[in-house]
C-alpha cells in the first residue's frame, strides 16, 4: 500500500511539473514570437534594401569583422550557436547567456543587409533557446526542467520563423538526440510553438506558401524514381556538411586571425556575386525557392547556392542553414525532375524536405514540415524521401553536438 501511495504522489508531482513548465513555455512562446516577429520584419526590409542598392554587397566583409568583434567582446560561448543549445539538452552544464539572442538577431540582419548567403532559422532557434534558458533560471528550475524549457524555446523559435508549429515541436524534440524523443517535453514544446507562431501571425508576418500537385498513381516505377532522387538528396546533404567543413578548415588554416578570416570569406562572397552578375543566390533566395515549383533554372543552381552558403557559414557569418537547405533541395529536385520524368513541383517539394532531413538528421520533423507546407498530397513519397536521405547522408550533420541514440 505504501509503495502505491508513493507512486501516486510521484505521478502528481510529475504532472504538476509538466503543467508548470507548460505555463512557462507559454511565456517563452510569447516572448520568442514578439522578438522573432520583429526580426522577420526587419530581415525583409534588410533584404529589400540589399536588392535595391547593389553597392551594399561591398560592405559584407566589414560587417563580418564588426560582428566578430561583438561576439569576441560580449558573446562568450554564444559563438557556438545552435550547438550550445543542443549540448545543454544533452547534459552540458555550460550556461546559455541571453546575450546570444540580440547578437544573433543583429548578426543575421547585417549579413542579409549586405548580401550574405545564409538562412534565418539559427536566429529563431537561438532567440527561443535563450528565452527558455533564462526563464529556467528565473523560475529556479532544476537541470531536467531547464532541458525541457530549452527544447520549448527551440520549438517556439523554429515554429515562429517558418510558421510550422508541428514541425517546430518535433524538430526541437528530435534534433539533440537522434532516435529519441523526450515525451515529457512534448506538451511544453507544442504550447510554445503554437503561441510563438500565433504571435508572429498577429504581427502580420507572411510565410512562404506553395501549391502542390499529386502524382497520379503509386506504382513500382514511381517508387523506384522516388528512391533515386532521395539518394541524390541525401548526397547533397552530405556535400553541404562536407563543404562547410572544408571552408571552415582552410579559412582557419590560412587565416588564423579571426578578423582576417571573415574578411576574406566575405570578400570571396563579393567576388562570386560580381561574377554571377545577379542577386538570385544572395540572402535567403526565396524567389529562387518558389520559382523552382513552376519553371526551370540552371542545372547548376543548387550547387551555386550550396557553395555560397557553405562559404559564408565556414567563414563565420550569422544566420542559419535551413532556408538555404530548402533552396538547395528544391533546385536540385527541379533539376532531377527533367531527368527522372516526374512533375517539377513534386520533385522540388520532395527536395526541399529531403535535403533538410539529411542535413539535420530530423526525418520526422522534415515529414511534418512537408505536411504543413504542402498538405497530404504525396505524403508516402515524402516520408520515404526523408528516411532515405538521412541514411544516405551518414551520421555527420550540420549540428556537431548531436548524439545518436545507439552510440
Coordinates of C-alpha atoms in Angstrom, one line a residue:
X1 CA 0.0 0.0 0.0
X2 CA 2.8 2.4 0.9
X3 CA 4.5 1.8 -2.5
X4 CA 1.2 2.5 -4.3
X5 CA 0.8 5.8 -2.4
X6 CA 4.3 6.8 -3.2
X7 CA 3.7 6.1 -7.0
X8 CA 0.5 8.2 -6.9
X9 CA 2.4 11.0 -5.2
X10 CA 5.2 10.9 -7.7
X11 CA 2.8 11.0 -10.6
X12 CA 1.1 14.0 -9.1
X13 CA 4.4 15.8 -8.7
X14 CA 5.4 14.9 -12.3
X15 CA 2.0 16.1 -13.7
X16 CA 2.3 19.3 -11.7
X17 CA 5.8 19.9 -13.0
X18 CA 4.7 19.4 -16.7
X19 CA 1.8 21.9 -16.1
X20 CA 4.2 24.4 -14.5
X21 CA 6.7 24.0 -17.4
X22 CA 3.8 24.3 -19.9
X23 CA 2.8 27.6 -18.4
X24 CA 6.4 28.9 -18.5
X25 CA 6.5 27.6 -22.1
X26 CA 3.6 29.9 -23.0
X27 CA 5.7 32.9 -21.8
X28 CA 8.6 31.5 -23.9
X29 CA 6.3 31.3 -26.9
X30 CA 5.0 34.9 -26.4
X31 CA 8.5 36.4 -25.8
X32 CA 10.1 34.5 -28.7
X33 CA 7.2 35.3 -31.1
X34 CA 7.4 39.0 -30.4
X35 CA 11.2 39.1 -30.9
X36 CA 11.2 36.9 -33.9
X37 CA 8.3 38.7 -35.4
X38 CA 10.3 41.9 -35.2
X39 CA 13.3 40.1 -36.5
X40 CA 11.4 38.8 -39.6
X41 CA 10.0 42.2 -40.3
X42 CA 13.5 43.8 -40.2
X43 CA 15.0 40.9 -42.1
X44 CA 12.6 41.5 -45.0
X45 CA 13.5 45.2 -45.0
X46 CA 17.2 44.4 -45.0
X47 CA 16.9 42.0 -47.9
X48 CA 14.8 44.6 -49.9
X49 CA 17.5 47.2 -49.3
X50 CA 20.2 44.8 -50.4
X51 CA 18.3 44.0 -53.6
X52 CA 17.7 47.7 -54.3
X53 CA 21.2 49.0 -53.6
X54 CA 23.7 46.6 -55.1
X55 CA 26.7 48.5 -53.7
X56 CA 25.8 47.2 -50.2
X57 CA 27.5 43.9 -51.1
X58 CA 30.9 45.6 -50.8
X59 CA 30.3 46.2 -47.0
X60 CA 29.8 42.5 -46.3
X61 CA 33.5 41.8 -45.3
X62 CA 33.5 44.9 -42.9
X63 CA 30.1 43.8 -41.3
X64 CA 31.6 40.4 -40.7
X65 CA 34.5 41.9 -38.9
X66 CA 32.2 44.1 -36.8
X67 CA 30.1 41.1 -35.7
X68 CA 33.3 39.1 -35.0
X69 CA 34.3 41.9 -32.6
X70 CA 30.9 42.0 -30.9
X71 CA 30.9 38.2 -30.4
X72 CA 34.5 38.3 -29.1
X73 CA 33.8 41.2 -26.7
X74 CA 30.4 40.3 -25.4
X75 CA 29.4 36.9 -26.8
X76 CA 31.5 34.4 -24.8
X77 CA 30.2 30.9 -25.6
X78 CA 27.3 32.3 -27.8
X79 CA 29.7 31.8 -30.8
X80 CA 28.8 28.1 -30.6
X81 CA 25.3 28.9 -31.7
X82 CA 22.8 26.1 -32.0
X83 CA 25.3 23.6 -30.8
X84 CA 25.3 25.3 -27.4
X85 CA 21.6 24.7 -27.1
X86 CA 21.9 21.0 -28.2
X87 CA 24.7 20.5 -25.7
X88 CA 22.6 21.8 -22.9
X89 CA 19.8 19.4 -23.8
X90 CA 22.4 16.6 -23.8
X91 CA 23.5 17.3 -20.1
X92 CA 26.1 20.1 -20.6
X93 CA 26.4 22.5 -17.6
X94 CA 27.6 25.3 -19.9
X95 CA 25.4 28.3 -19.3
X96 CA 23.4 29.9 -22.1
X97 CA 23.7 33.6 -21.7
X98 CA 20.8 35.7 -23.0
X99 CA 23.3 37.9 -25.0
X100 CA 23.1 35.1 -27.6
X101 CA 19.6 36.4 -28.7
X102 CA 20.4 40.0 -29.5
X103 CA 23.8 39.1 -31.1
X104 CA 22.4 36.6 -33.5
X105 CA 19.5 38.9 -34.2
X106 CA 21.8 41.7 -35.2
X107 CA 24.3 39.5 -36.9
X108 CA 21.8 37.8 -39.2
X109 CA 20.2 41.2 -40.1
X110 CA 23.6 42.6 -41.1
X111 CA 24.6 39.5 -43.0
X112 CA 21.4 39.7 -45.2
X113 CA 21.6 43.5 -45.5
X114 CA 25.0 43.2 -47.1
X115 CA 24.2 40.2 -49.3
X116 CA 25.5 37.1 -47.4
X117 CA 24.0 33.7 -48.4
X118 CA 22.7 32.3 -45.1
X119 CA 19.4 31.3 -43.5
X120 CA 17.4 32.6 -40.6
X121 CA 16.4 29.5 -38.5
X122 CA 19.6 29.8 -36.5
X123 CA 18.4 33.2 -35.2
X124 CA 14.9 31.9 -34.3
X125 CA 16.2 28.8 -32.6
X126 CA 18.9 30.8 -30.6
X127 CA 16.4 33.5 -29.6
X128 CA 13.9 30.9 -28.4
X129 CA 16.5 28.8 -26.7
X130 CA 17.9 31.9 -24.9
X131 CA 14.5 32.8 -23.6
X132 CA 14.0 29.2 -22.4
X133 CA 17.3 29.1 -20.6
X134 CA 16.8 32.5 -19.0
X135 CA 13.3 31.7 -17.7
X136 CA 14.6 28.4 -16.3
X137 CA 16.9 30.4 -14.0
X138 CA 14.2 32.9 -13.2
X139 CA 11.9 30.2 -12.0
X140 CA 14.7 28.3 -10.3
X141 CA 14.2 25.1 -12.3
X142 CA 16.3 22.0 -11.9
X143 CA 18.5 20.6 -14.7
X144 CA 15.8 18.4 -16.2
X145 CA 13.3 21.2 -16.2
X146 CA 15.8 23.5 -17.9
X147 CA 16.3 21.0 -20.7
X148 CA 12.5 21.0 -21.3
X149 CA 12.4 24.8 -21.4
X150 CA 15.3 25.0 -23.8
X151 CA 13.6 22.4 -26.0
X152 CA 10.4 24.6 -25.8
X153 CA 12.4 27.6 -26.8
X154 CA 13.8 25.9 -29.8
X155 CA 10.3 24.8 -30.7
X156 CA 9.0 28.3 -30.4
X157 CA 11.9 29.7 -32.5
X158 CA 11.6 27.3 -35.3
X159 CA 7.8 27.5 -35.5
X160 CA 7.9 31.3 -35.4
X161 CA 10.4 31.5 -38.3
X162 CA 8.6 29.1 -40.6
X163 CA 5.0 29.1 -39.5
X164 CA 5.1 25.3 -38.9
X165 CA 4.3 24.5 -35.2
X166 CA 4.1 20.8 -35.7
X167 CA 7.5 20.6 -37.4
X168 CA 8.9 23.1 -34.9
X169 CA 7.9 20.9 -32.0
X170 CA 9.2 17.7 -33.4
X171 CA 12.4 19.4 -34.6
X172 CA 13.1 20.6 -31.1
X173 CA 12.4 17.1 -29.7
X174 CA 14.3 15.3 -32.3
X175 CA 17.4 17.4 -33.1
X176 CA 19.5 16.8 -30.0
X177 CA 19.4 13.1 -29.6
X178 CA 18.8 11.2 -32.8
X179 CA 16.5 8.3 -32.4
X180 CA 14.9 9.5 -29.1
X181 CA 12.0 11.8 -28.3
X182 CA 11.7 13.3 -24.8
X183 CA 8.0 12.7 -24.1
X184 CA 7.9 14.9 -21.0
X185 CA 8.8 17.9 -23.2
X186 CA 6.0 17.4 -25.7
X187 CA 3.3 19.5 -24.1
X188 CA 5.5 22.5 -23.2
X189 CA 7.1 22.3 -26.7
X190 CA 3.9 22.3 -28.6
X191 CA 2.5 25.1 -26.4
X192 CA 5.5 27.3 -27.0
X193 CA 5.3 26.5 -30.8
X194 CA 1.7 27.4 -31.1
X195 CA 2.0 30.6 -29.2
X196 CA 5.1 31.7 -31.0
X197 CA 3.6 31.0 -34.4
X198 CA 0.3 32.8 -33.4
X199 CA 2.2 35.9 -32.2
X200 CA 4.1 36.2 -35.4
X201 CA 0.9 35.9 -37.5
X202 CA -0.7 38.6 -35.4
X203 CA 2.2 40.8 -36.4
X204 CA 1.2 40.1 -40.0
X205 CA 4.4 38.4 -41.0
X206 CA 3.8 36.4 -44.1
X207 CA 5.3 33.0 -44.6
X208 CA 6.2 31.4 -47.9
X209 CA 3.4 29.3 -49.4
X210 CA 3.4 26.6 -52.1
X211 CA 0.9 24.9 -54.4
X212 CA 1.3 21.1 -54.8
X213 CA 0.1 18.6 -57.4
X214 CA -0.4 14.9 -57.0
X215 CA 1.4 12.0 -58.6
X216 CA -1.5 10.1 -60.2
X217 CA -0.6 6.6 -59.1
X218 CA 1.7 4.9 -56.7
X219 CA 3.5 2.2 -58.8
X220 CA 6.7 0.3 -58.7
X221 CA 8.1 2.7 -61.3
X222 CA 7.2 5.8 -59.3
X223 CA 8.6 4.4 -56.1
X224 CA 11.8 3.5 -57.9
X225 CA 12.1 7.0 -59.2
X226 CA 11.5 8.5 -55.7
X227 CA 14.2 6.2 -54.2
X228 CA 16.7 7.5 -56.8
X229 CA 16.0 11.2 -56.1
X230 CA 16.0 10.5 -52.4
X231 CA 19.5 9.1 -52.7
X232 CA 20.5 12.3 -54.6
X233 CA 19.1 14.5 -51.8
X234 CA 21.0 12.5 -49.2
X235 CA 24.2 13.0 -51.1
X236 CA 23.5 16.7 -51.4
X237 CA 23.1 16.9 -47.7
X238 CA 26.4 15.1 -47.2
X239 CA 28.1 17.5 -49.7
X240 CA 26.7 20.5 -47.8
X241 CA 28.1 19.3 -44.5
X242 CA 31.4 18.4 -46.1
X243 CA 31.9 21.8 -47.9
X244 CA 31.0 23.8 -44.7
X245 CA 33.8 21.8 -43.0
X246 CA 36.2 22.4 -45.9
X247 CA 35.7 26.2 -46.0
X248 CA 36.0 26.3 -42.2
X249 CA 39.1 24.2 -42.2
X250 CA 41.1 26.1 -44.8
X251 CA 40.0 29.5 -43.8
X252 CA 41.1 28.7 -40.3
X253 CA 44.3 27.2 -41.5
X254 CA 45.5 30.0 -43.8
X255 CA 43.9 33.0 -41.9
X256 CA 44.5 32.3 -38.3
X257 CA 43.4 35.8 -37.3
X258 CA 39.5 35.6 -37.0
X259 CA 39.0 39.1 -38.3
X260 CA 41.1 38.4 -41.4
X261 CA 39.3 35.0 -41.9
X262 CA 35.8 36.5 -42.0
X263 CA 37.0 39.4 -44.1
X264 CA 38.5 37.0 -46.7
X265 CA 35.3 34.9 -46.6
X266 CA 33.2 37.9 -47.2
X267 CA 35.4 39.2 -50.0
X268 CA 35.1 35.8 -51.7
X269 CA 31.4 36.1 -51.5
X270 CA 31.5 39.6 -53.0
X271 CA 33.7 38.3 -55.9
X272 CA 31.4 35.4 -56.5
X273 CA 28.3 37.7 -56.6
X274 CA 30.0 40.0 -59.1
X275 CA 31.0 37.0 -61.3
X276 CA 27.4 35.6 -61.2
X277 CA 26.0 39.1 -62.1
X278 CA 22.8 39.0 -60.1
X279 CA 21.5 38.7 -56.6
X280 CA 19.5 35.4 -57.0
X281 CA 21.8 33.4 -54.8
X282 CA 22.3 36.1 -52.1
X283 CA 20.3 36.3 -48.9
X284 CA 17.5 33.7 -48.5
X285 CA 17.0 33.2 -52.2
X286 CA 13.2 32.9 -51.7
X287 CA 12.4 33.9 -55.3
X288 CA 14.6 31.0 -56.4
X289 CA 12.9 28.7 -54.0
X290 CA 9.4 29.4 -55.0
X291 CA 10.3 29.7 -58.7
X292 CA 11.6 26.1 -58.9
X293 CA 7.9 24.9 -58.5
X294 CA 6.9 26.4 -61.8
X295 CA 9.9 27.0 -64.0
X296 CA 13.3 25.6 -64.8
X297 CA 16.5 27.2 -63.6
X298 CA 20.1 26.3 -64.4
X299 CA 21.1 22.7 -63.6
X300 CA 23.9 24.2 -61.5
X301 CA 21.6 26.4 -59.4
X302 CA 21.7 24.0 -56.4
X303 CA 25.5 23.7 -56.4
X304 CA 26.0 27.5 -56.7
X305 CA 23.7 28.1 -53.7
X306 CA 25.4 25.3 -51.8
X307 CA 28.9 26.7 -52.4
X308 CA 28.0 30.3 -51.5
X309 CA 26.1 29.3 -48.3
X310 CA 28.9 26.9 -47.1
X311 CA 31.4 29.7 -47.8
X312 CA 29.6 32.2 -45.6
X313 CA 28.9 29.7 -42.8
X314 CA 32.5 28.4 -42.9
X315 CA 33.8 32.0 -42.7
X316 CA 31.6 32.6 -39.6
X317 CA 28.7 34.7 -40.8
X318 CA 25.5 34.5 -38.7
X319 CA 22.1 33.3 -39.9
X320 CA 21.5 29.6 -40.3
X321 CA 21.4 26.7 -42.7
X322 CA 17.8 25.6 -43.0
X323 CA 16.4 28.0 -45.7
X324 CA 19.4 27.6 -47.9
X325 CA 19.0 23.8 -47.5
X326 CA 15.4 24.3 -48.7
X327 CA 16.6 26.2 -51.7
X328 CA 19.3 23.7 -52.5
X329 CA 16.9 20.8 -52.2
X330 CA 14.2 22.4 -54.3
X331 CA 16.6 23.5 -57.1
X332 CA 18.1 20.0 -57.1
X333 CA 14.7 18.5 -57.2
X334 CA 13.8 20.8 -60.1
X335 CA 16.9 19.7 -62.0
X336 CA 16.2 16.0 -61.3
X337 CA 12.6 16.3 -62.5
X338 CA 13.7 16.6 -66.1
X339 CA 15.9 13.6 -65.9
X340 CA 13.6 11.3 -63.9
X341 CA 10.3 12.1 -65.5
X342 CA 8.3 13.3 -62.5
X343 CA 6.4 16.6 -62.1
X344 CA 8.5 19.7 -61.4
X345 CA 6.6 20.8 -58.3
X346 CA 6.7 17.3 -56.8
X347 CA 10.4 16.9 -57.1
X348 CA 11.0 20.4 -55.8
X349 CA 8.8 19.8 -52.7
X350 CA 10.5 16.5 -52.0
X351 CA 13.9 18.0 -52.5
X352 CA 13.1 20.8 -50.1
X353 CA 12.4 18.4 -47.2
X354 CA 14.8 15.7 -48.3
X355 CA 18.0 17.8 -48.2
X356 CA 16.8 19.4 -44.9
X357 CA 16.2 15.9 -43.4
X358 CA 19.6 14.6 -44.4
X359 CA 21.5 17.6 -43.1
X360 CA 19.7 18.0 -39.8
X361 CA 19.0 14.2 -39.1
X362 CA 15.4 15.1 -38.3
X363 CA 13.2 12.9 -40.6
X364 CA 10.0 13.2 -38.5
X365 CA 10.2 16.9 -38.3
X366 CA 11.0 17.1 -42.0
X367 CA 8.0 14.9 -42.8
X368 CA 5.7 17.1 -40.7
X369 CA 7.1 20.2 -42.4
X370 CA 6.1 18.7 -45.7
X371 CA 2.6 18.2 -44.3
X372 CA 2.4 21.8 -43.1
X373 CA 3.8 23.3 -46.2
X374 CA 2.2 21.1 -48.9
X375 CA -0.7 19.2 -47.3
X376 CA -1.3 15.5 -47.5
X377 CA -0.5 15.2 -51.2
X378 CA 2.2 12.6 -52.0
X379 CA 2.9 12.0 -48.2
X380 CA 4.0 8.4 -48.8
X381 CA 6.7 9.7 -51.1
X382 CA 7.7 12.5 -48.7
X383 CA 8.2 10.1 -45.8
X384 CA 10.2 7.7 -48.0
X385 CA 12.5 10.6 -49.1
X386 CA 13.0 11.9 -45.6
X387 CA 14.0 8.5 -44.2
X388 CA 16.3 7.5 -47.1
X389 CA 18.0 10.9 -47.2
X390 CA 19.0 10.5 -43.5
X391 CA 20.6 7.1 -44.1
X392 CA 22.4 8.1 -47.3
X393 CA 23.8 11.3 -45.8
X394 CA 25.6 9.5 -43.0
X395 CA 25.9 10.3 -39.3
X396 CA 27.5 13.7 -39.7
X397 CA 25.1 16.6 -39.9
X398 CA 25.2 20.4 -39.7
X399 CA 25.0 20.2 -35.8
X400 CA 28.2 18.7 -34.5
X401 CA 26.7 18.3 -31.0
X402 CA 24.0 15.9 -32.0
X403 CA 24.1 12.5 -30.3
X404 CA 23.0 9.2 -31.9
X405 CA 21.0 7.0 -29.6
X406 CA 23.0 3.9 -30.4
X407 CA 26.3 5.5 -29.7

